[in-house]
Short mmCIF file of C-alpha atoms and ligand atoms in Angstrom, two decimals:
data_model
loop_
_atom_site.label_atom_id
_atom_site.label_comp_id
_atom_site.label_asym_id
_atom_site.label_seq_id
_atom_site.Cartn_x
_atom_site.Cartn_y
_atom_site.Cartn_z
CA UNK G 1 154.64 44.72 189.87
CA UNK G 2 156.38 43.34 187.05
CA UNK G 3 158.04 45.29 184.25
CA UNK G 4 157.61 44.53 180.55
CA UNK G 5 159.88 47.14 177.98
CA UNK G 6 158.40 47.31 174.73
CA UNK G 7 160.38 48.34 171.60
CA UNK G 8 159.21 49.86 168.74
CA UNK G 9 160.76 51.81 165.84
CA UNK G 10 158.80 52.02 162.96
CA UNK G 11 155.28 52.62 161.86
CA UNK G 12 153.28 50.17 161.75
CA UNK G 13 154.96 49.61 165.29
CA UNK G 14 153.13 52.40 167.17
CA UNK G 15 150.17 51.26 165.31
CA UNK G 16 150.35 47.67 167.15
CA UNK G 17 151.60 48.76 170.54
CA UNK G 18 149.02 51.62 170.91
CA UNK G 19 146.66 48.31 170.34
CA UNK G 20 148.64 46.82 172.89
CA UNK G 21 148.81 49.99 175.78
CA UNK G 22 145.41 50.53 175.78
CA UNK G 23 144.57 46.68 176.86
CA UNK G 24 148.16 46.65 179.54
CA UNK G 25 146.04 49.30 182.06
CA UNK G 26 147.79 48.33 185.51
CA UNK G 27 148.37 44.73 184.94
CA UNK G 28 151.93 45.12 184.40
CA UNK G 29 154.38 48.08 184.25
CA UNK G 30 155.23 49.09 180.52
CA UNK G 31 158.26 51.05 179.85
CA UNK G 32 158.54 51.84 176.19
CA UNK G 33 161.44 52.32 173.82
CA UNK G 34 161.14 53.86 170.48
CA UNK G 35 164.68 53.16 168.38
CA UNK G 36 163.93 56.23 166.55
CA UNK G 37 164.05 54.09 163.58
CA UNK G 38 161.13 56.27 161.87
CA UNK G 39 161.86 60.17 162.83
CA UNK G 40 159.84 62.24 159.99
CA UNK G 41 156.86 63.76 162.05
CA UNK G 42 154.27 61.83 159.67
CA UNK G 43 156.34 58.64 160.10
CA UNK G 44 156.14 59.21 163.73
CA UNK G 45 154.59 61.97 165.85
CA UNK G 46 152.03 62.26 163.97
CA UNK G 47 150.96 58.07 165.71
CA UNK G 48 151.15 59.26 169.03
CA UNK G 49 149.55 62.38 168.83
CA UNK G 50 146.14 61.19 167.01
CA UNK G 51 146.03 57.91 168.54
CA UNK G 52 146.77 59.63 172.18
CA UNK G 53 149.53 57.20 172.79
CA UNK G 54 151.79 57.40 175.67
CA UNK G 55 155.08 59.45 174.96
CA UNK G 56 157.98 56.60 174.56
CA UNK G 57 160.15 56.32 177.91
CA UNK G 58 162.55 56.51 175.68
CA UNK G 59 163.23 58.06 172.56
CA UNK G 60 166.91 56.78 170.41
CA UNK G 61 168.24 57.98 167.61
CA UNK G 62 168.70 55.51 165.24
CA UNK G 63 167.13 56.21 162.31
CA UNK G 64 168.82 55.66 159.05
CA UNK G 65 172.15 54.08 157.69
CA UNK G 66 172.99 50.93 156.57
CA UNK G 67 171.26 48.20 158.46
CA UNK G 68 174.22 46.82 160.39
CA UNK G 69 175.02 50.74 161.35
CA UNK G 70 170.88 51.01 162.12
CA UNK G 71 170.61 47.89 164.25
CA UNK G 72 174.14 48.08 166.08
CA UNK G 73 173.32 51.29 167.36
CA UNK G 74 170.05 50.49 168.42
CA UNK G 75 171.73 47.41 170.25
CA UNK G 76 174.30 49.47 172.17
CA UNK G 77 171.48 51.89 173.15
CA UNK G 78 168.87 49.34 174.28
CA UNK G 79 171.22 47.01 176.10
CA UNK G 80 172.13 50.54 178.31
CA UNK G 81 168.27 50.99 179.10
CA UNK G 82 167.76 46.92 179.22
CA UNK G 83 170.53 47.08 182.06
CA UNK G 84 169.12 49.75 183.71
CA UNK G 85 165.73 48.70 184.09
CA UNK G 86 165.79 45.26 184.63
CA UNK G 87 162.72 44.49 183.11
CA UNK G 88 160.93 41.22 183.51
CA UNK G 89 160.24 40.53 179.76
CA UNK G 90 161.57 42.69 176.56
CA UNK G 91 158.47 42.88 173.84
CA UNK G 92 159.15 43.41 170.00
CA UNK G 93 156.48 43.73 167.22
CA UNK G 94 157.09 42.44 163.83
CA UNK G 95 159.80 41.95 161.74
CA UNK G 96 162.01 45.24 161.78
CA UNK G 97 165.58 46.11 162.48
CA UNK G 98 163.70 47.78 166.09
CA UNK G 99 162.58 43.96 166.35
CA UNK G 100 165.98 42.08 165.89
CA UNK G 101 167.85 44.50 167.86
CA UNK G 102 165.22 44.24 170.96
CA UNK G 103 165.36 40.81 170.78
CA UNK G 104 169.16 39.79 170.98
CA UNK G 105 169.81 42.74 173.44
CA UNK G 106 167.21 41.08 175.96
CA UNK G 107 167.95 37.17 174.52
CA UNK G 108 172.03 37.73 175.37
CA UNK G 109 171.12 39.33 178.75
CA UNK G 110 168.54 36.22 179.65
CA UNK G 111 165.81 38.00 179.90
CA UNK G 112 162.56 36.70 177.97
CA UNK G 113 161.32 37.45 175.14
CA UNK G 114 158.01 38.26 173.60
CA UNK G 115 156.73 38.46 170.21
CA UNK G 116 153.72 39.58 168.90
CA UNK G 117 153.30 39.04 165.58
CA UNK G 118 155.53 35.78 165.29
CA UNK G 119 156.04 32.90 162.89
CA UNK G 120 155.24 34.82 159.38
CA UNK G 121 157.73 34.24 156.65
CA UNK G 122 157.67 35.03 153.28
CA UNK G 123 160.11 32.39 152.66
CA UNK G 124 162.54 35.14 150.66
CA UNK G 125 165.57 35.87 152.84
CA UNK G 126 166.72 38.67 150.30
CA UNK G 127 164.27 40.75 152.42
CA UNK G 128 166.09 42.04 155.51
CA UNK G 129 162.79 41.57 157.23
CA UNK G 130 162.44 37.84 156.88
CA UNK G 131 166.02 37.52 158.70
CA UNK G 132 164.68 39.59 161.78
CA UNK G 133 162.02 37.39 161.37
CA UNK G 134 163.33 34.10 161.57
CA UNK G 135 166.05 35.41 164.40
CA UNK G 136 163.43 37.00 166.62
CA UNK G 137 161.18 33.91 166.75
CA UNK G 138 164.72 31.64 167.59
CA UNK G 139 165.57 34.15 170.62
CA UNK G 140 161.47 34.23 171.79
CA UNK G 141 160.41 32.61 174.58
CA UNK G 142 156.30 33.78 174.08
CA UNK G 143 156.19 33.45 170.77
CA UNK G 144 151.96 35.18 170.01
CA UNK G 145 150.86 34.36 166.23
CA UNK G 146 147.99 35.06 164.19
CA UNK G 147 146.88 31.88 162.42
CA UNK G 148 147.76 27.98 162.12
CA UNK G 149 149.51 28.92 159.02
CA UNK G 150 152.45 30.87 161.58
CA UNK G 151 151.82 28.15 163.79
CA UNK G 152 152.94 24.89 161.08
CA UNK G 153 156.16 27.57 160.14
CA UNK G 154 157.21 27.79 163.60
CA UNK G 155 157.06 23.70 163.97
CA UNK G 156 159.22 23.30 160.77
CA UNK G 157 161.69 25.08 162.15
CA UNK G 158 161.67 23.69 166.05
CA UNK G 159 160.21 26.72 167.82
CA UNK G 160 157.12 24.74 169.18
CA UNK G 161 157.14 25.98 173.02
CA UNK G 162 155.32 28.67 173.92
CA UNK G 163 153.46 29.25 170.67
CA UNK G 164 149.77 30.65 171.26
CA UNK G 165 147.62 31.92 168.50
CA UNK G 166 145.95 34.92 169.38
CA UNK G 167 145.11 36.24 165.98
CA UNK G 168 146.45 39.61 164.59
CA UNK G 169 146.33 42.44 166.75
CA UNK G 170 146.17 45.39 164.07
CA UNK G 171 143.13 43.89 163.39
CA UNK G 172 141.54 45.32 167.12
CA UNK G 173 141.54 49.01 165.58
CA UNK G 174 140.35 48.79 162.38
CA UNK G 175 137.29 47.18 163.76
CA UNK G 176 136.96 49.61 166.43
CA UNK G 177 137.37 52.40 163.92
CA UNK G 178 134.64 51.17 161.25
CA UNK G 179 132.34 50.64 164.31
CA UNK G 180 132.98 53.87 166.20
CA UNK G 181 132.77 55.66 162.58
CA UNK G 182 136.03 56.78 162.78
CA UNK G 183 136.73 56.73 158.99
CA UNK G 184 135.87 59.58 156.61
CA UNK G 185 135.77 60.27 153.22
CA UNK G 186 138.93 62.27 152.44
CA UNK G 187 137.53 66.02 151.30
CA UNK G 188 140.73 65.92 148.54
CA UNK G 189 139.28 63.11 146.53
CA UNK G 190 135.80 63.33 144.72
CA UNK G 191 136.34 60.95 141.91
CA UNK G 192 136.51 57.26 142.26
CA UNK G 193 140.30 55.97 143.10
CA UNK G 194 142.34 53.34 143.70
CA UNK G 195 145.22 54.03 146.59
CA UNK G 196 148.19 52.86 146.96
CA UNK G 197 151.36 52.78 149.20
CA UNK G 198 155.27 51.19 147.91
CA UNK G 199 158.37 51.61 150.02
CA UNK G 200 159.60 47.65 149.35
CA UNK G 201 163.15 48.25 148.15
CA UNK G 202 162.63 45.97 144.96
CA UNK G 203 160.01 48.22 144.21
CA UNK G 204 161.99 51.55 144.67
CA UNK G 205 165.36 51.36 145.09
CA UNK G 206 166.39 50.42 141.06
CA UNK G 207 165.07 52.87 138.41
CA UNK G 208 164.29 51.56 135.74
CA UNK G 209 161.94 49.60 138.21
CA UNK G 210 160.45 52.16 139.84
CA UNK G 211 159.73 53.54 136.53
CA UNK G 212 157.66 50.93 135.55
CA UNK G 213 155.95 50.57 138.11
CA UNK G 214 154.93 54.14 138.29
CA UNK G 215 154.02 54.02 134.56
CA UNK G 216 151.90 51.00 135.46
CA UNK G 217 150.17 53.24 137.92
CA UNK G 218 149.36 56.22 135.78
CA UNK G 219 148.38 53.72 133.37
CA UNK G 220 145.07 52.78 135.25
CA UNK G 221 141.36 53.73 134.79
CA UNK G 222 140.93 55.37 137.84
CA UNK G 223 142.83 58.15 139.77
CA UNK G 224 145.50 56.40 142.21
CA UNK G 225 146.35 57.80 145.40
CA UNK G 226 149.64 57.48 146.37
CA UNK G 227 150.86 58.15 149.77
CA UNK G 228 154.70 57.86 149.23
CA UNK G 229 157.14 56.67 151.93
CA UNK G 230 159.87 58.49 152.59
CA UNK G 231 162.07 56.11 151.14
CA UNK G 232 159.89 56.08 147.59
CA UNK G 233 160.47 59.73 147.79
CA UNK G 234 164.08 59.98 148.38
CA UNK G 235 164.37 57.72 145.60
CA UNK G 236 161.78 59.40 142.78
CA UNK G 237 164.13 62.28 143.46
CA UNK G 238 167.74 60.53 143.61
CA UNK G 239 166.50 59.52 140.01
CA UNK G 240 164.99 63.03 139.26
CA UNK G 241 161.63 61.65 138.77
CA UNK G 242 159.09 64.12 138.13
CA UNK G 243 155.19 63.87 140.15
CA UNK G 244 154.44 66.15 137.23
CA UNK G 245 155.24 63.13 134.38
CA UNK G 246 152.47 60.88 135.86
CA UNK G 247 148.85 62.39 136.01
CA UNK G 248 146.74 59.97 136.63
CA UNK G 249 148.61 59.30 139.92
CA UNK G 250 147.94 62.25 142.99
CA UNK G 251 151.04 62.02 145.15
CA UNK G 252 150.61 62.80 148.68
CA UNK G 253 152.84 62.97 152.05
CA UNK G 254 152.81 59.70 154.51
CA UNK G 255 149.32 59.47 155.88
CA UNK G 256 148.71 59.08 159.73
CA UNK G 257 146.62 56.08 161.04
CA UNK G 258 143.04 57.21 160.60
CA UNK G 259 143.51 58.73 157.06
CA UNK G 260 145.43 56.23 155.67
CA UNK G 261 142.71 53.98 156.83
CA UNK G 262 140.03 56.16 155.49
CA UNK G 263 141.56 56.39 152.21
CA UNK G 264 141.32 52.55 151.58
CA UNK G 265 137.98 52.62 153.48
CA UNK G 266 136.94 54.39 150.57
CA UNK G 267 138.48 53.44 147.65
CA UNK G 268 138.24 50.76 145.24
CA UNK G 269 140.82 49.19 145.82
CA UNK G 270 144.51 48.74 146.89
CA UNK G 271 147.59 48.34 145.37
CA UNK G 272 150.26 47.99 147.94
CA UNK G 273 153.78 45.65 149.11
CA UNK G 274 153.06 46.70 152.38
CA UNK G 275 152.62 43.36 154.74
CA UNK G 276 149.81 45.39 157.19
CA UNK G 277 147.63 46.84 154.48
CA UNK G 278 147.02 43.73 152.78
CA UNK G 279 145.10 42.49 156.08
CA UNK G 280 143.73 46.49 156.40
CA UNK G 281 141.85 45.64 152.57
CA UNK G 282 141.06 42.59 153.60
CA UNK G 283 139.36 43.35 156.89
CA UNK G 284 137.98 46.84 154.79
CA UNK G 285 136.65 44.23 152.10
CA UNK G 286 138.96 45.69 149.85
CA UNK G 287 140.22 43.97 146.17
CA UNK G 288 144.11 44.40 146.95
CA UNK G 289 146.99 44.15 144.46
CA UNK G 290 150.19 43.21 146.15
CA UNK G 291 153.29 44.18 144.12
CA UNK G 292 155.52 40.97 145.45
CA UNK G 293 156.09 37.89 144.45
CA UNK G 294 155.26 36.10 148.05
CA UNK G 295 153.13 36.78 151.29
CA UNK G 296 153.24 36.14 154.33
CA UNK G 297 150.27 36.76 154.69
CA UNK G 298 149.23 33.64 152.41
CA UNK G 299 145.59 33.67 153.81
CA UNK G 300 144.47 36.76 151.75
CA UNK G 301 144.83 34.90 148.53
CA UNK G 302 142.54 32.63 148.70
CA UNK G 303 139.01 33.94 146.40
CA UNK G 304 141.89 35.82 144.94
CA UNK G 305 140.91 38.87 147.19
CA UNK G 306 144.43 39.67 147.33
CA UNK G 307 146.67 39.25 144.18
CA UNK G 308 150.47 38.87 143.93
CA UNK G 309 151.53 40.36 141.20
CA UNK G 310 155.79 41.30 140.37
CA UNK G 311 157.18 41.35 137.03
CA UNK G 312 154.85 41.37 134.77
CA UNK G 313 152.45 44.15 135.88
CA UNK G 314 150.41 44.53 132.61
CA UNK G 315 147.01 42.51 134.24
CA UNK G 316 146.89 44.85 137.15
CA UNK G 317 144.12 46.83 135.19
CA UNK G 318 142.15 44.17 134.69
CA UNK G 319 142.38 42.42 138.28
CA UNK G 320 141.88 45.85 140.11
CA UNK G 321 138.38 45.18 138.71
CA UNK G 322 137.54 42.57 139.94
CA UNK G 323 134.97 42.36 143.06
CA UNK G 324 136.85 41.41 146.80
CA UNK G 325 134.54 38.90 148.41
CA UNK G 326 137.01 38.87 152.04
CA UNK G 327 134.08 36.76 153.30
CA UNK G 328 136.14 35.33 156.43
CA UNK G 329 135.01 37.44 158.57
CA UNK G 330 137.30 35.69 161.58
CA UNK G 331 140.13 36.35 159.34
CA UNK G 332 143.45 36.83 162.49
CA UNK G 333 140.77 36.64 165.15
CA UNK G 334 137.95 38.73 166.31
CA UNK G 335 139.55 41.74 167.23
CA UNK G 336 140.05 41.13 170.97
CA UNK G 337 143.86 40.35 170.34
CA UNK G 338 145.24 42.68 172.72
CA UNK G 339 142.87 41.24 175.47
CA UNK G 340 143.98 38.06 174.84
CA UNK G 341 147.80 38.85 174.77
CA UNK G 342 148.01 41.15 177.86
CA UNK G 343 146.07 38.20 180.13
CA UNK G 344 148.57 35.62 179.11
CA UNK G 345 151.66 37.29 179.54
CA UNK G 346 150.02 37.94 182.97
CA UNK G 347 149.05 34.00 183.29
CA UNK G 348 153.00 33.61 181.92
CA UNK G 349 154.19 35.71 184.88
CA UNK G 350 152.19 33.89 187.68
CA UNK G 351 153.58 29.98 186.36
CA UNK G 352 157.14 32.01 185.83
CA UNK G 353 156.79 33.09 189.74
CA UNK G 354 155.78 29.69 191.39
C1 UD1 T 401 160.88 49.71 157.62
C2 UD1 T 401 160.88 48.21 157.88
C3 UD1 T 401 159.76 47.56 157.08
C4 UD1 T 401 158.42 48.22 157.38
C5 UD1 T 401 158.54 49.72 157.13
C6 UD1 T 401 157.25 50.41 157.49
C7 UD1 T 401 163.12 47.22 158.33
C8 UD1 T 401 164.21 46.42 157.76
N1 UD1 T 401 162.14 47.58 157.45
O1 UD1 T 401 161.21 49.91 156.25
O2 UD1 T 401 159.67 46.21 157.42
O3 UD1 T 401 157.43 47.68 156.53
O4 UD1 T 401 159.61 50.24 157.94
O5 UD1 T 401 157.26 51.73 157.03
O6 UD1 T 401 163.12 47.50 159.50
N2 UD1 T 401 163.36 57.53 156.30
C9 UD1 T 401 163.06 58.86 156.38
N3 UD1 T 401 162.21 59.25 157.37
C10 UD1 T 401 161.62 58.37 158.22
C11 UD1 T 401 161.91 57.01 158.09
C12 UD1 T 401 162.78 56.60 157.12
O7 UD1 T 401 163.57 59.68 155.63
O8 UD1 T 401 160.85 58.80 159.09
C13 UD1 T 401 164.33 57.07 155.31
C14 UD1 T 401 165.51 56.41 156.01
O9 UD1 T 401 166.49 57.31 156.35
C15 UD1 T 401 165.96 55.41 154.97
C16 UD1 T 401 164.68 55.02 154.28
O10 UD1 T 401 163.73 56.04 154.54
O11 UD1 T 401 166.81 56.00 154.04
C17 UD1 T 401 164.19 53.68 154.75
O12 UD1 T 401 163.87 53.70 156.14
P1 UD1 T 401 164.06 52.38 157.08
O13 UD1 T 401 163.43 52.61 158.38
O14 UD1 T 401 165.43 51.94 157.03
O15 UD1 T 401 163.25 51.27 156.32
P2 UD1 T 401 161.77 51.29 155.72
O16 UD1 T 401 161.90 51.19 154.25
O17 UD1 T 401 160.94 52.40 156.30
#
């Protein structure tokens, strides 16, 4: 049987590959490697416990540090486990340092690569994930995308082998958890409320910044729920910034994957620089506000269901009220990503093999 090692790291990581597990069944053998990239039990644990996932193979410890100390030592890890199992294929999801380091282990040692979630760019190479980005899909040799818009970015830069759009596979359990009525209204919230979510380090890492921004916030008409990333919160407290001095905003820990998905399921809208919640609102019908200046995910914008929005944050009042039409309803596929990725790296195997 042939052996595919997937590695994954950080959150919205164990999100996709749980999508990805539960489609694999016994069509391949999956061996899974979590950097360790993400290590707070709501960052992590928390994933695999509610969503039943598979404990990781193997579990590193590389969260933290700089991200040349993150991803080296991720690197010398993986390569030790890469050499060990031989696998027939290395998988990465997305565009973090767990990503990069998966792929140039497995790229340097011949063996192929797969991504899911290829050929996005933001176009802004000040964000450390666009250079995992654009380095990942150069080392890939099944390169799965969401749209024709990943599709055109991969041509302009060469990659055109191997390219298959399959649509976007995060998308496969927020349908199944609308239809299966999965989401709930969250008991700690009666009032109407926006929610929101900010760990971009433009957003938190310079004060006076994340000031602003948090002003901005408190400033609105409606309660905002904010589930802060550890990162926001080592930094509101680096700066000694007080949850007490903004009290229109209700601070709460790192959500797992149903509640944070029933907290936008039930809000009125989203304000956000994550790149997976802006498809979540979408898919949700959800107005979102993105604080960022680009997207990759360019496709939300059009009706103006999702907003950019980055210096100048004084209209965020007035968009947040404005109704989300998200009327594509095909928007990255129908939900049956998964299906479709698992039977082609299958069909990939069988034309390697001849
Ligand atoms: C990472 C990804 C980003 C993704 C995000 C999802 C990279 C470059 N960035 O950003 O693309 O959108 O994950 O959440 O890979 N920390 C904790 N506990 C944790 C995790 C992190 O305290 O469980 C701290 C780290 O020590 C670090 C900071 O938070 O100081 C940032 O963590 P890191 O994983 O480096 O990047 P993220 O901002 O989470």
């Amino acid at each position: 049987m042939k052996k595919v090692l997937a590695i994954i790291g950080a959150r919205p990581q164990f999100i996709k590959h749980f999508a990805f597990e539960s489609e694999v069944k016994d069509t391949f053998q999956l061996i899974t490697v979590h950097t360790g990239q993400h290590y707070d039990e709501n960052m992590s644990k928390v994933f695999f416990d509610e969503l039943g996932m598979k404990k990781p193979d193997y579990l590193l410890q590389s969260g933290g540090g700089h991200h040349g100390e993150q991803t080296g030592k991720m690197m010398i890890e993986i390569e030790k486990i890469v050499l060990d199992e031989k696998p027939d294929a290395v998988l990465v999801y997305g565009d973090t340092n767990s990503t990069l380091a998966g792929a140039l282990v497995a790229s340097k040692l011949h063996i192929p690569v797969i991504h899911i979630e290829a050929g996005l760019r933001s176009f802004n190479k000040e964000m450390p994930e666009e250079i995992n980005r654009v380095l990942t899909d150069h080392v890939s040799d099944m390169l799965f995308v969401p749209s024709e818009v990943a599709v055109h970015n991969l041509y302009k830069e060469g990659v055109r082998e191997n390219v298959r759009i399959v649509g976007d596979i995060m998308k496969d359990l927020v349908i199944k958890s609308v239809k299966s009525g999965w989401l709930k209204p969250m008991d700690d919230v009666s009032e109407p409320y926006y929610y929101a979510t900010l760990h971009r380090p433009y957003n938190t890492d310079d004060k006076d910044r994340l000031v602003y921004v948090l002003n901005t916030l408190s400033d609105l008409d409606k309660k905002v729920v904010f589930a802060i990333h550890p990162r926001t919160r080592n930094f509101m407290k680096a700066y000694r910034l007080n949850e007490d001095s903004y009290p229109n905003i209700r601070f709460i820990d790192p959500q797992g994957y149903f509640n944070n998905l029933s907290y936008l399921f039930y809000a009125d809208g989203l304000i956000t620089d994550s790149g997976g919640m802006q498809k979540e609102a979408y898919w949700l019908g959800k107005k979102c506000i993105t604080i960022r200046k680009e997207t990759e995910w360019t496709e939300t914008l059009e009706d103006g269901d999702n907003v950019l929005m980055f210096y100048d944050l004084s209209a965020l009042k007035d968009k947040m009220s404005a109704k989300a039409k998200c009327s594509n309803k095909n928007l990255y596929g129908d939900g049956t990503t998964g299906t479709k990725i698992v039977s082609q790296i299958k069909d990939y195997f069988l034309t390697k093999s001849k």
